[in-house]
Each structure stands twice: as structure tokens, then as C-alpha cells.
mmCIF file of C-alpha atoms in Angstrom:
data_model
loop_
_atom_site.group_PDB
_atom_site.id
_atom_site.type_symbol
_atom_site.label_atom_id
_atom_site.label_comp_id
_atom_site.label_asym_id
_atom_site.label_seq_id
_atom_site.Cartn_x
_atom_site.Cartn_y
_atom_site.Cartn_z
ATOM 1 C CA UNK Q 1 124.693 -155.830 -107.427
ATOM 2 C CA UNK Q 2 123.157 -153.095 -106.856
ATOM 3 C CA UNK Q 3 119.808 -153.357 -107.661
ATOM 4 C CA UNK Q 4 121.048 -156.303 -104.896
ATOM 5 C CA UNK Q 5 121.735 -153.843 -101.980
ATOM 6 C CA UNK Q 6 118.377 -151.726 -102.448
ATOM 7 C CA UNK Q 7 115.991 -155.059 -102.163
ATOM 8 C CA UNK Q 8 118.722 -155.830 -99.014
ATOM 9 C CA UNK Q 9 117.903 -152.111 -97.781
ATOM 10 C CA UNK Q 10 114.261 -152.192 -98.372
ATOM 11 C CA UNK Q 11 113.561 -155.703 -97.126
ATOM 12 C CA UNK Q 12 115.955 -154.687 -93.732
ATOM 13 C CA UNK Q 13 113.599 -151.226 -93.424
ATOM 14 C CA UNK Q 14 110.142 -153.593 -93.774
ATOM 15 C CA UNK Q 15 111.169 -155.970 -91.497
ATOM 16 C CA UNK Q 16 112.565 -152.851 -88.780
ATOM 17 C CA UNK Q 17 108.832 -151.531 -88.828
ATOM 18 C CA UNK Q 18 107.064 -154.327 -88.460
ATOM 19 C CA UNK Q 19 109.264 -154.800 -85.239
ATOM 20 C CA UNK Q 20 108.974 -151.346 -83.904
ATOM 21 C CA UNK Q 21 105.798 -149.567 -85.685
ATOM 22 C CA UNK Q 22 102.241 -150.362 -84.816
ATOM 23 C CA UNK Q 23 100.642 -150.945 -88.004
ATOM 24 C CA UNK Q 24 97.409 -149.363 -87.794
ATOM 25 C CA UNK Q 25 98.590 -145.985 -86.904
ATOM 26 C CA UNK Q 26 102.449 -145.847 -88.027
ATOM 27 C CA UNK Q 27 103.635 -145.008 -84.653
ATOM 28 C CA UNK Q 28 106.332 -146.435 -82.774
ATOM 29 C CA UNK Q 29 104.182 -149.817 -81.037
ATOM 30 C CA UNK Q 30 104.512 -150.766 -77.072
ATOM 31 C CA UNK Q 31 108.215 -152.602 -77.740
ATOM 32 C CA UNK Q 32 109.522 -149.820 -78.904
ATOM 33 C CA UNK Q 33 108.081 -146.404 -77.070
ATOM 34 C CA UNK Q 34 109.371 -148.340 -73.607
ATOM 35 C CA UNK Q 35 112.685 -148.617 -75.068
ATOM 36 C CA UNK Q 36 112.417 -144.906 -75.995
ATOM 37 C CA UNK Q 37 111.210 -144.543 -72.521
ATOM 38 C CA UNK Q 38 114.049 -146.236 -71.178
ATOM 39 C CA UNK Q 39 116.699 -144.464 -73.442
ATOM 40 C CA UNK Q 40 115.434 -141.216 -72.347
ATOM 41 C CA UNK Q 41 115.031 -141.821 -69.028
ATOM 42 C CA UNK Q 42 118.953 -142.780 -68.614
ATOM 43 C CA UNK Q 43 119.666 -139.737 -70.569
ATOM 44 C CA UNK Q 44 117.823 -137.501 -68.877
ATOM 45 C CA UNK Q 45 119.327 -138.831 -64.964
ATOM 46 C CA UNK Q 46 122.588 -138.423 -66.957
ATOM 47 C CA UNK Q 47 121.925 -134.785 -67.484
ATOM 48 C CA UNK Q 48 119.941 -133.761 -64.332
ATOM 49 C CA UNK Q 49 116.889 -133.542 -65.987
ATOM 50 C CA UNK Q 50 113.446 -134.377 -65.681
ATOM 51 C CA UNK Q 51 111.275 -136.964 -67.821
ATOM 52 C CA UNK Q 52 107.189 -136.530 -68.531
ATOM 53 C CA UNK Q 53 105.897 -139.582 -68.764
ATOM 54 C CA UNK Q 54 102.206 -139.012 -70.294
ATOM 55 C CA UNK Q 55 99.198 -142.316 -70.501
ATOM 56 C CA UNK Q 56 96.595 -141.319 -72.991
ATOM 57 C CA UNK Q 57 93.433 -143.384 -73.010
ATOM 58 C CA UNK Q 58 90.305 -142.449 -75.624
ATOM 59 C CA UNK Q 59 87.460 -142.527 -73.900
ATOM 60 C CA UNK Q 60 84.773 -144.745 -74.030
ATOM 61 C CA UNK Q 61 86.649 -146.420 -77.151
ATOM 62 C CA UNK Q 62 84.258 -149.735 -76.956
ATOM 63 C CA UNK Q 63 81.285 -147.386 -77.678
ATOM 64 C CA UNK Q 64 83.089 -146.191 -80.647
ATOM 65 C CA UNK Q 65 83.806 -149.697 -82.034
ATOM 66 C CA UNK Q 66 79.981 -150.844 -81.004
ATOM 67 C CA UNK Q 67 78.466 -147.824 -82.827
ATOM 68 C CA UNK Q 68 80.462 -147.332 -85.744
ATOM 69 C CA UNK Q 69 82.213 -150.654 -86.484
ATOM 70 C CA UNK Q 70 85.696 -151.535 -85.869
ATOM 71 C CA UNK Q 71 86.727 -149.817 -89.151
ATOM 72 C CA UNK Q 72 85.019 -146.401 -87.727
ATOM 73 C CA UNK Q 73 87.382 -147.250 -84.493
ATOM 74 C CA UNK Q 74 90.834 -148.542 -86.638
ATOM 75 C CA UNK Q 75 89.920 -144.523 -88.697
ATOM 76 C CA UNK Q 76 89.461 -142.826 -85.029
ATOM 77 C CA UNK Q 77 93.229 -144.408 -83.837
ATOM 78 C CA UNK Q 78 94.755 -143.064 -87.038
ATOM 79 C CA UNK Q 79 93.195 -139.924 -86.860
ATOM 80 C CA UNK Q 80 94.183 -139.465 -83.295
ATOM 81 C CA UNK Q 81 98.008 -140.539 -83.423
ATOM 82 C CA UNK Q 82 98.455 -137.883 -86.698
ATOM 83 C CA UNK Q 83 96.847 -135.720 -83.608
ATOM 84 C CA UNK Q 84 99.141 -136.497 -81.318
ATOM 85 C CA UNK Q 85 102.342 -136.386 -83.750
ATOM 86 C CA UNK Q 86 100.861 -132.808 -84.571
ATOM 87 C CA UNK Q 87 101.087 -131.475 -80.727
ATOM 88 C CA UNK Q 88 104.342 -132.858 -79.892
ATOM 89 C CA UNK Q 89 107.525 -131.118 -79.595
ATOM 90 C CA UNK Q 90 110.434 -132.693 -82.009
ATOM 91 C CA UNK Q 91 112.018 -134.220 -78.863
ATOM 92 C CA UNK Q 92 109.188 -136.110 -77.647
ATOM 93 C CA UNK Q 93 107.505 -139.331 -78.597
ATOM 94 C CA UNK Q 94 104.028 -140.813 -78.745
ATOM 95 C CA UNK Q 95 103.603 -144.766 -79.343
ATOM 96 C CA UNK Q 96 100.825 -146.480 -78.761
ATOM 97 C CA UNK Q 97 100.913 -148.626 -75.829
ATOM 98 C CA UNK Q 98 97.695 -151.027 -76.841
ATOM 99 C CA UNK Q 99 94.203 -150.829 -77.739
ATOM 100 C CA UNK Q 100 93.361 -147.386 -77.538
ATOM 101 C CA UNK Q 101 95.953 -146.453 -74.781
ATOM 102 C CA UNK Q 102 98.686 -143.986 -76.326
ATOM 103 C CA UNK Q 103 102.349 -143.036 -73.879
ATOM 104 C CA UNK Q 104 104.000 -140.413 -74.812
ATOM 105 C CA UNK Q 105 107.242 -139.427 -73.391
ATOM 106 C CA UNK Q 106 108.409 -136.053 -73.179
ATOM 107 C CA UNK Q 107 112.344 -135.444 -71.903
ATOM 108 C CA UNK Q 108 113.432 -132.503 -69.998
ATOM 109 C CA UNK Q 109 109.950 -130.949 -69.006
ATOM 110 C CA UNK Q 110 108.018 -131.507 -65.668
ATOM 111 C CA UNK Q 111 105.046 -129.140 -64.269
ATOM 112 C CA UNK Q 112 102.887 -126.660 -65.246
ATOM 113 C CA UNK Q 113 104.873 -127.133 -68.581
ATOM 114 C CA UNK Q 114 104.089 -130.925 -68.858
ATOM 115 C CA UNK Q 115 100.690 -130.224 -67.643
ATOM 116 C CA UNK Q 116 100.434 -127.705 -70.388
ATOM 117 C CA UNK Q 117 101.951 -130.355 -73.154
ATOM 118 C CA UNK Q 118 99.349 -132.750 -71.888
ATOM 119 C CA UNK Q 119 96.605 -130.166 -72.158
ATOM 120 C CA UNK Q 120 97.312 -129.680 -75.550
ATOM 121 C CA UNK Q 121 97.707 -132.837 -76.732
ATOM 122 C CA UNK Q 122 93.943 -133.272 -74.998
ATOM 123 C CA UNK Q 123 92.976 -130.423 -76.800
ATOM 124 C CA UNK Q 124 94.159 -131.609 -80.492
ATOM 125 C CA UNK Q 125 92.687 -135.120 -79.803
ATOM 126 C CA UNK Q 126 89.282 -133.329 -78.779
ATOM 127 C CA UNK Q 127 89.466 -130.930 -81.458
ATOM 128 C CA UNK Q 128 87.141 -132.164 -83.875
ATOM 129 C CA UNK Q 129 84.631 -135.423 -84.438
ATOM 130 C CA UNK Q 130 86.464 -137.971 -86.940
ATOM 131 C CA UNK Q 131 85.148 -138.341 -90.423
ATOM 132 C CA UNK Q 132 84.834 -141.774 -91.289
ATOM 133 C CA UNK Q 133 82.870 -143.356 -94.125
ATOM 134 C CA UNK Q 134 80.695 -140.379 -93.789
ATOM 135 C CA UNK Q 135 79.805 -140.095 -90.517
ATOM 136 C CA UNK Q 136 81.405 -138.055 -87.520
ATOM 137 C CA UNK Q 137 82.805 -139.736 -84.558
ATOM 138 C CA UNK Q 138 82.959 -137.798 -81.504
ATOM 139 C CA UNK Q 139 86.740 -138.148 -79.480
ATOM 140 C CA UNK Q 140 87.597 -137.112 -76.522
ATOM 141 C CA UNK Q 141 90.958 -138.762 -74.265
ATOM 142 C CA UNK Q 142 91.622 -138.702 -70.364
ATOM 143 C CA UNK Q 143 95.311 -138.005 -69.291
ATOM 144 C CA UNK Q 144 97.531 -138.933 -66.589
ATOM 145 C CA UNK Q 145 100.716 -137.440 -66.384
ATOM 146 C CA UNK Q 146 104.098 -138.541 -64.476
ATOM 147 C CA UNK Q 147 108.010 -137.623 -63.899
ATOM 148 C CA UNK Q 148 110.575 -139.169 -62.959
ATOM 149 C CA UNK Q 149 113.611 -137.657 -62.169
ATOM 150 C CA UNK Q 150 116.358 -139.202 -62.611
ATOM 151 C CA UNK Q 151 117.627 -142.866 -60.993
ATOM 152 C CA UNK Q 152 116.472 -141.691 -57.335
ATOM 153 C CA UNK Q 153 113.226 -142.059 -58.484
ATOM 154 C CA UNK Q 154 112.907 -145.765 -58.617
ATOM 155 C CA UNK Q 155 112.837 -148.183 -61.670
ATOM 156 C CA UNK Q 156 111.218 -146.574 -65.439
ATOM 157 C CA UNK Q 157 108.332 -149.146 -64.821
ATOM 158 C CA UNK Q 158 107.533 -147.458 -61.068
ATOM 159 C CA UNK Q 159 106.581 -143.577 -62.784
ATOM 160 C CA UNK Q 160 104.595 -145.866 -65.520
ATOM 161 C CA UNK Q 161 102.525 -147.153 -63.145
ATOM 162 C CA UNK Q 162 102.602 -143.361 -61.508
ATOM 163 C CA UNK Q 163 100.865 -142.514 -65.017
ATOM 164 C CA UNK Q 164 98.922 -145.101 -65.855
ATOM 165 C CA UNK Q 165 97.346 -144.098 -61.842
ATOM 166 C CA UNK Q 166 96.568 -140.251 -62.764
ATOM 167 C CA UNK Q 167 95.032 -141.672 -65.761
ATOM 168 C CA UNK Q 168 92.603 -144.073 -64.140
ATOM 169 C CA UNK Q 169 91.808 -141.362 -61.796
ATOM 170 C CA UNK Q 170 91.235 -139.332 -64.658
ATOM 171 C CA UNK Q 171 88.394 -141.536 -66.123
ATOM 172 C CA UNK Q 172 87.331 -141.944 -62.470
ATOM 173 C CA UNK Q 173 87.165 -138.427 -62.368
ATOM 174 C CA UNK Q 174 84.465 -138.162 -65.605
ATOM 175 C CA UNK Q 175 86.874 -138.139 -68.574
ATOM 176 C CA UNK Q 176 88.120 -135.746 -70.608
ATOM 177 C CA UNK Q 177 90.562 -134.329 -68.486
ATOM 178 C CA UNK Q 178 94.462 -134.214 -67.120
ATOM 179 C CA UNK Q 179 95.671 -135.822 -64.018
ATOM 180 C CA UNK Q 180 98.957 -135.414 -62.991
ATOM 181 C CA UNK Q 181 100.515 -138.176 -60.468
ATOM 182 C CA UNK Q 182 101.919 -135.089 -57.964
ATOM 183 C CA UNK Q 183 98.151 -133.332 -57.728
ATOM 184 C CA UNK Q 184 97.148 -137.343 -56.510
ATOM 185 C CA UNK Q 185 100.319 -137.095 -54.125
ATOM 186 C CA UNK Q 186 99.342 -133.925 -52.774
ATOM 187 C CA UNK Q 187 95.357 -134.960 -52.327
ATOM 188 C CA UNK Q 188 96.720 -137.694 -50.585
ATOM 189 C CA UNK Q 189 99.173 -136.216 -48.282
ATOM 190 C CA UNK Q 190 96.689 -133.103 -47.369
ATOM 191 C CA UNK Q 191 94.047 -136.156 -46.528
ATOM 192 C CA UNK Q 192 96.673 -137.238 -43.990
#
């Protein structure tokens, strides 16, 4: 009976990460980092507190596939999500949201802190070529960075697409770099 319950336990655990873990780089896949997204975005209105909301693209990702092979790209995406787990805090979470797009979301932490949480995670991904099969792939990821704050702030899916903006201005911008969705607000408004 026993010997029972562990193939119950470890079939149950299998079949829980092929739901929620992506299964090239371990981390939790698009399903689940919305639900964390979700989760900590009603805990954090519950509490008063803000939620970071970070999109994380690699850039020029095709070029990596087209000059080193898809298994050159599948090595970069590992490389860069045991990155990313590396310059999170314990309460925050990094998924990846598809392809070579990456959320992470980071609860009770808004400005220059956020900004400096997204720097860093910029930093690590940047911080050194990726070996693969012998040869060293060059890495480098554009930012854009969101927060909602609390249920005032409109649905989870509205400071999403508040990221996923700062990010696409990012790559607009050259690459490489942090965008915050406020700095885009303020451009805007001083333009007005």
C-alpha cells in the first residue's frame, strides 16, 4: 500500500508540473505566473500595497535561434530563467510568458525600487555570453515595468498591457534597457 501512495504522490506531482511549469526552463509557464499575478494582485489591494508587474523580452532572440540553432536558443532560455530566479527576491516570481518573453511579478514594491529590481534582473541576464556546445552567445533583454495598485487601478490584464507597452517602447527605444509605464505617462502628459 504504500509503495501504492508514493507512485499516487509522484504521478499527482508529474502531472501538477506539466500543468503549471514550462518545460524547457522549469519555471512556472504563462497559466500559471497570471494566476500568481492574479493571487498577488488581490492580496496586495487587500493590504494597501503596490504590485510590480515586470515584461522581459531577450532581444533579438530570432538571431540567436538563426545563428546558433534552436538548441543554442532552448540553452540561452535556461540559462536566462536560472538568471532571473538568481535576482529575485523570495517573494517574487518569474514565469515565462512565451517564446522568449519572461513576467515577473514582484508584490509590495513600486518605483525607484522596482526600477532598481528590474535593473538588476537586466543586469544578471546581460551578465555574461551563454556557453553552449562551445560557443558563446551574447544576451542582452529590454524591460518594461508596471504597477498596479490595488482594485482602483482597473482589471490585472489593464497594468499587463501597461508592461507589455514600456517594454515595446523599450525595444523601440534600442534595447537593452528599462522602461517603466509611469516615465511613458509622464512623456506623454509633459507632450500635452
Amino acid at each position: 500500500i504504500m509503495e501504492h501512495q508514493l507512485r499516487q504522490r509522484i504521478l499527482q506531482e508529474m502531472l501538477w508540473n506539466q500543468a503549471n511549469r514550462d518545460a524547457l526552463t522549469t519555471l512556472p509557464n504563462r497559466r500559471s505566473i497570471i494566476k500568481s499575478l492574479e493571487r498577488h494582485s488581490m492580496s496586495c489591494a487587500q493590504r494597501g500595497q503596490p504590485l510590480g508587474v515586470l515584461m522581459i523580452d531577450l532581444d533579438y532572440f530570432k538571431q540567436i535561434n538563426d545563428q546558433f540553432g534552436h538548441d543554442g536558443g532552448d540553452s540561452v532560455l535556461r540559462e536566462v530563467a536560472e538568471r532571473m530566479k538568481t535576482s529575485i527576491r523570495t517573494t517574487d516570481v518569474v514565469g515565462r510568458f512565451g517564446g522568449e518573453e519572461f513576467m515577473a511579478v514582484i508584490p509590495n514594491c513600486a518605483g525607484e525600487e522596482l526600477l532598481r529590481i528590474a535593473e538588476r534582473i537586466r543586469a544578471t541576464i546581460n551578465s555574461a555570453p551563454v556557453s553552449a556546445d562551445a560557443q558563446l552567445i551574447p544576451v542582452s533583454s529590454s524591460i518594461g515595468v508596471a504597477v498596479r495598485w490595488g482594485a482602483s487601478d482597473g482589471e490585472v490584464s489593464d497594468t499587463l498591457q501597461s508592461a507589455d507597452r514600456a517594454l515595446y517602447v523599450a525595444k523601440e527605444m534600442g534595447r537593452n534597457r528599462v522602461v517603466s509605464a509611469w516615465s511613458l505617462h509622464d512623456r506623454i502628459q509633459r507632450a500635452v
